[in-house]
């Protein structure tokens, strides 16, 4: 079955036009045939009636005179009138045939085929003899009102039909010629119509493929500003010859843009076309509108991409870990710092479940926190302590709910900041406040008991001079003298602790201060199996400080390091100039057993010591803390020593003991530095 929708439009127009013409020709021919047949039959019946009545009038005398020969001549003469006369015969009053034109014998059945009643003047019947159709006319032969016989006349109806057919042939020829001309003209019309429609289709296909610069409608034949001579250069249509002015938004035409207002405009009357041109102009206007909208979308997309790039740059520039999580804990977005921490790229991390990327013991791996935020709609702000790369870090975690356009919470934004250094400053601040209080109290106590101790020591030494050798009392006095001197050293330490800010400062070479102490204690340390390694920065400038107090700090740190390695080990002293940060850094790193985490926060407290009785006063680190603080610096401790800072064992010290170690880091400000000063070389 043919699908009409798949037939080309030009073929439809041609076939449709041909069918219309064929139908019109058939109807015309049929109507003409019916009318012609009816008219010719009527004429044939009139002609047959006249012939039959004429024969009846002429047969009166021969019938009365029984002149059968004359009757024979009469009926034969009728056949000479026309070729359509098939037969004729005459009957008397009784119905006997008196004369006829049949040569092969009279057909008796013909007498009954058309019976004429006495009152009838004419009877017409259509007969079929098996070969042709015959119109049989029966007319009475009368004398006055008396009927003396009947005349029968047969005319061929087939002859009438042949006449009709002869008339129909020219009509059919004209119809066929008209059909051919109509098909030819219809094809030309269809081709012209379909060519413009094909141009519109090609234009629509160009729009679909993104070619919005294609133009379907012809350019206006006359420009509106020339026809109207308006010289309105501020009009949007002025100078635009690509489309008519009634399709230009914002034109300043004199008649307002109301429906039908342009139909009387001379510009419209000059440039307007048919419906296909209107459709093409509509396509062009549609393409222009799309092009403008796309340009706006491109500009908006470019601006959004720029904003996204800026936002991404800001997020990637911050060292904080920023991520966006959904209710299931799946990462929706994250910055580069957090991706680096997860050891993934941002693209690989997005879409993964955060619980699968963090250890179960990690405080950040807390699905309950996200669920609480989704339920309560309130932000969560807390500090957690985690372990990263064998270091314990303090993290400040802020989780805020992110709401969608409907107001419902659809995700959680979590920001994690490393506040370990801030925590260290807080600890040092607390330690400083505690040291200040203890220093005040210790100074007061030392001042009060120093005089009694001096008196006790003095009287004990006077008694020793009076008591002879060998007297048991002399040993007791020596014990009193020894313990009193111990108390004096403690009191002296307390006084030093309370007077830490009182020393005058001066310009000094930092490296020389350290190396003088190292040179002084290296030999006794080596006797205990402790070797000192030096890694000094030669660029050190002059700093402002108290040389004696700083040397006391170095002695305290090195002595503690030595005491932490009873089986021997390594001590690394390292100095670094960190000019960009405005500080110098000094580190004392040992390879001892380290400090347990439970007491590492107490080592700067006065009188806190892990050494045995009579092996330390517990004031060394407290005094060192106070001295460094008095110089505007900081001192911190790490244990165990980070791998990147751990001393490298010299090849000639194979049997040396190496433990987790402890690292003291001193940072002093460069408040007395001079960039023009030549670096001082260490000893």
mmCIF file of N, CA and C in Angstrom, residues 439-526:
data_model
loop_
_atom_site.group_PDB
_atom_site.id
_atom_site.type_symbol
_atom_site.label_atom_id
_atom_site.label_comp_id
_atom_site.label_asym_id
_atom_site.label_seq_id
_atom_site.Cartn_x
_atom_site.Cartn_y
_atom_site.Cartn_z
ATOM 1 N N UNK A 439 57.286 32.401 88.850
ATOM 2 C CA UNK A 439 58.488 33.193 89.009
ATOM 3 C C UNK A 439 58.322 34.210 90.135
ATOM 4 N N UNK A 440 57.145 34.863 90.144
ATOM 5 C CA UNK A 440 56.878 35.845 91.197
ATOM 6 C C UNK A 440 56.906 35.184 92.575
ATOM 7 N N UNK A 441 56.214 34.029 92.641
ATOM 8 C CA UNK A 441 56.162 33.328 93.921
ATOM 9 C C UNK A 441 57.553 32.805 94.303
ATOM 10 N N UNK A 442 58.273 32.211 93.290
ATOM 11 C CA UNK A 442 59.589 31.642 93.584
ATOM 12 C C UNK A 442 60.567 32.727 94.008
ATOM 13 N N UNK A 443 60.516 33.909 93.364
ATOM 14 C CA UNK A 443 61.410 34.987 93.735
ATOM 15 C C UNK A 443 61.194 35.424 95.183
ATOM 16 N N UNK A 444 59.909 35.540 95.554
ATOM 17 C CA UNK A 444 59.584 35.944 96.918
ATOM 18 C C UNK A 444 60.061 34.933 97.942
ATOM 19 N N UNK A 445 59.796 33.640 97.625
ATOM 20 C CA UNK A 445 60.200 32.578 98.560
ATOM 21 C C UNK A 445 61.709 32.509 98.652
ATOM 22 N N UNK A 446 62.416 32.579 97.498
ATOM 23 C CA UNK A 446 63.876 32.480 97.511
ATOM 24 C C UNK A 446 64.505 33.626 98.280
ATOM 25 N N UNK A 447 63.916 34.840 98.054
ATOM 26 C CA UNK A 447 64.465 36.001 98.761
ATOM 27 C C UNK A 447 64.317 35.831 100.275
ATOM 28 N N UNK A 448 63.191 35.260 100.730
ATOM 29 C CA UNK A 448 62.930 35.121 102.158
ATOM 30 C C UNK A 448 63.823 34.051 102.804
ATOM 31 N N UNK A 449 64.086 32.935 102.070
ATOM 32 C CA UNK A 449 64.837 31.843 102.687
ATOM 33 C C UNK A 449 66.320 31.927 102.391
ATOM 34 N N UNK A 450 66.741 32.857 101.473
ATOM 35 C CA UNK A 450 68.158 32.946 101.132
ATOM 36 C C UNK A 450 68.996 33.421 102.325
ATOM 37 N N UNK A 451 68.477 34.390 103.054
ATOM 38 C CA UNK A 451 69.229 34.902 104.213
ATOM 39 C C UNK A 451 69.364 33.858 105.314
ATOM 40 N N UNK A 452 68.240 33.177 105.727
ATOM 41 C CA UNK A 452 68.405 32.125 106.743
ATOM 42 C C UNK A 452 69.383 31.039 106.306
ATOM 43 N N UNK A 453 69.329 30.692 105.001
ATOM 44 C CA UNK A 453 70.260 29.662 104.524
ATOM 45 C C UNK A 453 71.701 30.139 104.625
ATOM 46 N N UNK A 454 71.914 31.414 104.308
ATOM 47 C CA UNK A 454 73.267 31.950 104.422
ATOM 48 C C UNK A 454 73.752 31.916 105.857
ATOM 49 N N UNK A 455 72.845 32.238 106.798
ATOM 50 C CA UNK A 455 73.228 32.198 108.209
ATOM 51 C C UNK A 455 73.551 30.766 108.621
ATOM 52 N N UNK A 456 72.667 29.796 108.192
ATOM 53 C CA UNK A 456 72.912 28.394 108.545
ATOM 54 C C UNK A 456 74.239 27.928 107.975
ATOM 55 N N UNK A 457 74.479 28.275 106.711
ATOM 56 C CA UNK A 457 75.731 27.856 106.080
ATOM 57 C C UNK A 457 76.936 28.492 106.789
ATOM 58 N N UNK A 458 76.811 29.767 107.151
ATOM 59 C CA UNK A 458 77.912 30.453 107.808
ATOM 60 C C UNK A 458 78.239 29.853 109.171
ATOM 61 N N UNK A 459 77.186 29.648 109.963
ATOM 62 C CA UNK A 459 77.434 29.048 111.282
ATOM 63 C C UNK A 459 77.955 27.620 111.156
ATOM 64 N N UNK A 460 77.468 26.863 110.158
ATOM 65 C CA UNK A 460 77.988 25.503 109.986
ATOM 66 C C UNK A 460 79.474 25.537 109.640
ATOM 67 N N UNK A 461 79.922 26.484 108.825
ATOM 68 C CA UNK A 461 81.334 26.560 108.456
ATOM 69 C C UNK A 461 82.180 27.054 109.654
ATOM 70 N N UNK A 462 81.608 27.982 110.491
ATOM 71 C CA UNK A 462 82.334 28.412 111.691
ATOM 72 C C UNK A 462 82.502 27.249 112.662
ATOM 73 N N UNK A 463 81.439 26.452 112.817
ATOM 74 C CA UNK A 463 81.533 25.305 113.719
ATOM 75 C C UNK A 463 82.546 24.292 113.196
ATOM 76 N N UNK A 464 82.618 24.130 111.860
ATOM 77 C CA UNK A 464 83.609 23.201 111.312
ATOM 78 C C UNK A 464 85.029 23.639 111.657
ATOM 79 N N UNK A 465 85.269 24.950 111.738
ATOM 80 C CA UNK A 465 86.609 25.418 112.099
ATOM 81 C C UNK A 465 86.900 25.136 113.569
ATOM 82 N N UNK A 466 85.833 25.152 114.419
ATOM 83 C CA UNK A 466 86.057 24.932 115.864
ATOM 84 C C UNK A 466 86.089 23.457 116.226
ATOM 85 N N UNK A 467 85.478 22.610 115.460
ATOM 86 C CA UNK A 467 85.430 21.184 115.815
ATOM 87 C C UNK A 467 86.655 20.497 115.232
ATOM 88 N N UNK A 468 87.438 19.827 116.083
ATOM 89 C CA UNK A 468 88.668 19.158 115.599
ATOM 90 C C UNK A 468 88.331 17.966 114.721
ATOM 91 N N UNK A 469 89.385 17.585 113.944
ATOM 92 C CA UNK A 469 89.261 16.427 113.073
ATOM 93 C C UNK A 469 89.046 15.169 113.898
ATOM 94 N N UNK A 470 88.215 14.258 113.447
ATOM 95 C CA UNK A 470 87.934 12.999 114.132
ATOM 96 C C UNK A 470 86.729 13.072 115.039
ATOM 97 N N UNK A 471 86.273 14.290 115.287
ATOM 98 C CA UNK A 471 85.074 14.423 116.095
ATOM 99 C C UNK A 471 83.865 14.043 115.246
ATOM 100 N N UNK A 472 82.951 13.153 115.798
ATOM 101 C CA UNK A 472 81.760 12.747 114.999
ATOM 102 C C UNK A 472 80.891 13.937 114.633
ATOM 103 N N UNK A 473 80.923 15.006 115.436
ATOM 104 C CA UNK A 473 80.082 16.163 115.119
ATOM 105 C C UNK A 473 80.513 16.826 113.807
ATOM 106 N N UNK A 474 81.810 16.661 113.468
ATOM 107 C CA UNK A 474 82.313 17.295 112.236
ATOM 108 C C UNK A 474 81.609 16.725 110.986
ATOM 109 N N UNK A 475 81.357 15.386 110.959
ATOM 110 C CA UNK A 475 80.641 14.784 109.814
ATOM 111 C C UNK A 475 79.229 15.339 109.695
ATOM 112 N N UNK A 476 78.578 15.515 110.917
ATOM 113 C CA UNK A 476 77.210 16.057 110.867
ATOM 114 C C UNK A 476 77.229 17.485 110.312
ATOM 115 N N UNK A 477 78.260 18.264 110.748
ATOM 116 C CA UNK A 477 78.328 19.632 110.243
ATOM 117 C C UNK A 477 78.589 19.672 108.728
ATOM 118 N N UNK A 478 79.392 18.724 108.232
ATOM 119 C CA UNK A 478 79.640 18.678 106.783
ATOM 120 C C UNK A 478 78.342 18.343 106.007
ATOM 121 N N UNK A 479 77.527 17.424 106.621
ATOM 122 C CA UNK A 479 76.243 17.126 105.972
ATOM 123 C C UNK A 479 75.368 18.377 105.923
ATOM 124 N N UNK A 480 75.375 19.138 107.085
ATOM 125 C CA UNK A 480 74.575 20.368 107.105
ATOM 126 C C UNK A 480 75.104 21.348 106.053
ATOM 127 N N UNK A 481 76.427 21.454 105.949
ATOM 128 C CA UNK A 481 77.002 22.370 104.963
ATOM 129 C C UNK A 481 76.615 21.962 103.529
ATOM 130 N N UNK A 482 76.706 20.624 103.249
ATOM 131 C CA UNK A 482 76.421 20.157 101.889
ATOM 132 C C UNK A 482 74.952 20.399 101.510
ATOM 133 N N UNK A 483 74.033 20.030 102.393
ATOM 134 C CA UNK A 483 72.641 20.184 102.074
ATOM 135 C C UNK A 483 72.250 21.661 102.009
ATOM 136 N N UNK A 484 72.938 22.461 102.846
ATOM 137 C CA UNK A 484 72.634 23.902 102.783
ATOM 138 C C UNK A 484 73.090 24.483 101.444
ATOM 139 N N UNK A 485 74.255 24.007 100.965
ATOM 140 C CA UNK A 485 74.702 24.471 99.648
ATOM 141 C C UNK A 485 73.745 24.017 98.534
ATOM 142 N N UNK A 486 73.181 22.768 98.705
ATOM 143 C CA UNK A 486 72.169 22.332 97.725
ATOM 144 C C UNK A 486 70.986 23.294 97.739
ATOM 145 N N UNK A 487 70.545 23.633 98.963
ATOM 146 C CA UNK A 487 69.419 24.561 99.062
ATOM 147 C C UNK A 487 69.786 25.915 98.470
ATOM 148 N N UNK A 488 71.055 26.343 98.639
ATOM 149 C CA UNK A 488 71.475 27.625 98.067
ATOM 150 C C UNK A 488 71.409 27.596 96.540
ATOM 151 N N UNK A 489 71.842 26.419 95.961
ATOM 152 C CA UNK A 489 71.761 26.337 94.491
ATOM 153 C C UNK A 489 70.307 26.417 94.008
ATOM 154 N N UNK A 490 69.415 25.730 94.786
ATOM 155 C CA UNK A 490 68.006 25.799 94.408
ATOM 156 C C UNK A 490 67.485 27.222 94.512
ATOM 157 N N UNK A 491 67.883 27.869 95.601
ATOM 158 C CA UNK A 491 67.433 29.256 95.768
ATOM 159 C C UNK A 491 68.010 30.134 94.668
ATOM 160 N N UNK A 492 69.318 29.863 94.314
ATOM 161 C CA UNK A 492 69.908 30.641 93.222
ATOM 162 C C UNK A 492 69.155 30.413 91.918
ATOM 163 N N UNK A 493 68.771 29.124 91.690
ATOM 164 C CA UNK A 493 67.983 28.837 90.484
ATOM 165 C C UNK A 493 66.650 29.561 90.498
ATOM 166 N N UNK A 494 65.997 29.577 91.697
ATOM 167 C CA UNK A 494 64.717 30.280 91.792
ATOM 168 C C UNK A 494 64.885 31.768 91.543
ATOM 169 N N UNK A 495 66.021 32.312 92.044
ATOM 170 C CA UNK A 495 66.244 33.734 91.805
ATOM 171 C C UNK A 495 66.507 33.998 90.328
ATOM 172 N N UNK A 496 67.295 33.106 89.686
ATOM 173 C CA UNK A 496 67.495 33.249 88.230
ATOM 174 C C UNK A 496 66.171 33.165 87.488
ATOM 175 N N UNK A 497 65.335 32.188 87.947
ATOM 176 C CA UNK A 497 64.031 32.004 87.299
ATOM 177 C C UNK A 497 63.163 33.254 87.422
ATOM 178 N N UNK A 498 63.255 33.909 88.591
ATOM 179 C CA UNK A 498 62.423 35.091 88.821
ATOM 180 C C UNK A 498 63.017 36.333 88.179
ATOM 181 N N UNK A 499 64.345 36.323 87.805
ATOM 182 C CA UNK A 499 64.967 37.502 87.216
ATOM 183 C C UNK A 499 65.246 37.310 85.735
ATOM 184 N N UNK A 500 64.475 36.507 85.016
ATOM 185 C CA UNK A 500 64.785 36.171 83.612
ATOM 186 C C UNK A 500 64.703 37.377 82.697
ATOM 187 N N UNK A 501 63.849 38.339 82.971
ATOM 188 C CA UNK A 501 63.697 39.484 82.069
ATOM 189 C C UNK A 501 64.596 40.640 82.450
ATOM 190 N N UNK A 502 65.461 40.440 83.427
ATOM 191 C CA UNK A 502 66.192 41.580 83.918
ATOM 192 C C UNK A 502 67.526 41.831 83.244
ATOM 193 N N UNK A 503 68.062 40.900 82.432
ATOM 194 C CA UNK A 503 69.384 41.039 81.830
ATOM 195 C C UNK A 503 69.327 42.000 80.663
ATOM 196 N N UNK A 504 70.446 42.697 80.431
ATOM 197 C CA UNK A 504 70.551 43.606 79.314
ATOM 198 C C UNK A 504 70.907 42.828 78.052
ATOM 199 N N UNK A 505 70.390 43.294 76.936
ATOM 200 C CA UNK A 505 70.658 42.618 75.657
ATOM 201 C C UNK A 505 71.659 43.445 74.881
ATOM 202 N N UNK A 506 72.304 42.794 73.890
ATOM 203 C CA UNK A 506 73.301 43.450 73.054
ATOM 204 C C UNK A 506 73.397 42.679 71.744
ATOM 205 N N UNK A 507 74.071 43.280 70.759
ATOM 206 C CA UNK A 507 74.256 42.594 69.510
ATOM 207 C C UNK A 507 75.192 41.418 69.670
ATOM 208 N N UNK A 508 74.864 40.324 69.113
ATOM 209 C CA UNK A 508 75.650 39.106 69.300
ATOM 210 C C UNK A 508 75.546 38.243 68.050
ATOM 211 N N UNK A 509 76.522 37.384 67.894
ATOM 212 C CA UNK A 509 76.507 36.416 66.796
ATOM 213 C C UNK A 509 75.876 35.129 67.302
ATOM 214 N N UNK A 510 74.788 34.748 66.679
ATOM 215 C CA UNK A 510 74.024 33.591 67.160
ATOM 216 C C UNK A 510 74.844 32.314 67.056
ATOM 217 N N UNK A 511 75.471 32.083 65.915
ATOM 218 C CA UNK A 511 76.231 30.841 65.720
ATOM 219 C C UNK A 511 77.405 30.741 66.712
ATOM 220 N N UNK A 512 78.071 31.888 66.957
ATOM 221 C CA UNK A 512 79.184 31.855 67.901
ATOM 222 C C UNK A 512 78.706 31.484 69.298
ATOM 223 N N UNK A 513 77.513 31.988 69.673
ATOM 224 C CA UNK A 513 76.957 31.668 70.987
ATOM 225 C C UNK A 513 76.762 30.168 71.132
ATOM 226 N N UNK A 514 76.248 29.541 70.072
ATOM 227 C CA UNK A 514 75.997 28.101 70.110
ATOM 228 C C UNK A 514 77.312 27.327 70.089
ATOM 229 N N UNK A 515 78.225 27.727 69.210
ATOM 230 C CA UNK A 515 79.459 26.960 69.034
ATOM 231 C C UNK A 515 80.377 27.055 70.242
ATOM 232 N N UNK A 516 80.320 28.190 70.968
ATOM 233 C CA UNK A 516 81.118 28.291 72.193
ATOM 234 C C UNK A 516 80.675 27.259 73.219
ATOM 235 N N UNK A 517 79.352 27.091 73.340
ATOM 236 C CA UNK A 517 78.832 26.093 74.287
ATOM 237 C C UNK A 517 79.179 24.687 73.821
ATOM 238 N N UNK A 518 79.020 24.442 72.514
ATOM 239 C CA UNK A 518 79.319 23.114 71.983
ATOM 240 C C UNK A 518 80.785 22.773 72.192
ATOM 241 N N UNK A 519 81.668 23.762 71.962
ATOM 242 C CA UNK A 519 83.112 23.523 72.146
ATOM 243 C C UNK A 519 83.436 23.202 73.607
ATOM 244 N N UNK A 520 82.672 23.857 74.519
ATOM 245 C CA UNK A 520 82.952 23.672 75.938
ATOM 246 C C UNK A 520 82.554 22.287 76.437
ATOM 247 N N UNK A 521 81.442 21.742 75.917
ATOM 248 C CA UNK A 521 80.906 20.505 76.498
ATOM 249 C C UNK A 521 81.158 19.288 75.624
ATOM 250 N N UNK A 522 81.750 19.441 74.449
ATOM 251 C CA UNK A 522 81.915 18.303 73.529
ATOM 252 C C UNK A 522 82.759 17.196 74.154
ATOM 253 N N UNK A 523 83.876 17.590 74.786
ATOM 254 C CA UNK A 523 84.777 16.568 75.308
ATOM 255 C C UNK A 523 84.127 15.739 76.421
ATOM 256 N N UNK A 524 83.580 16.379 77.493
ATOM 257 C CA UNK A 524 82.927 15.527 78.499
ATOM 258 C C UNK A 524 81.767 14.712 77.931
ATOM 259 N N UNK A 525 81.039 15.241 76.945
ATOM 260 C CA UNK A 525 79.936 14.466 76.354
ATOM 261 C C UNK A 525 80.470 13.219 75.647
ATOM 262 N N UNK A 526 81.596 13.375 74.928
ATOM 263 C CA UNK A 526 82.152 12.223 74.204
ATOM 264 C C UNK A 526 82.623 11.140 75.168
#
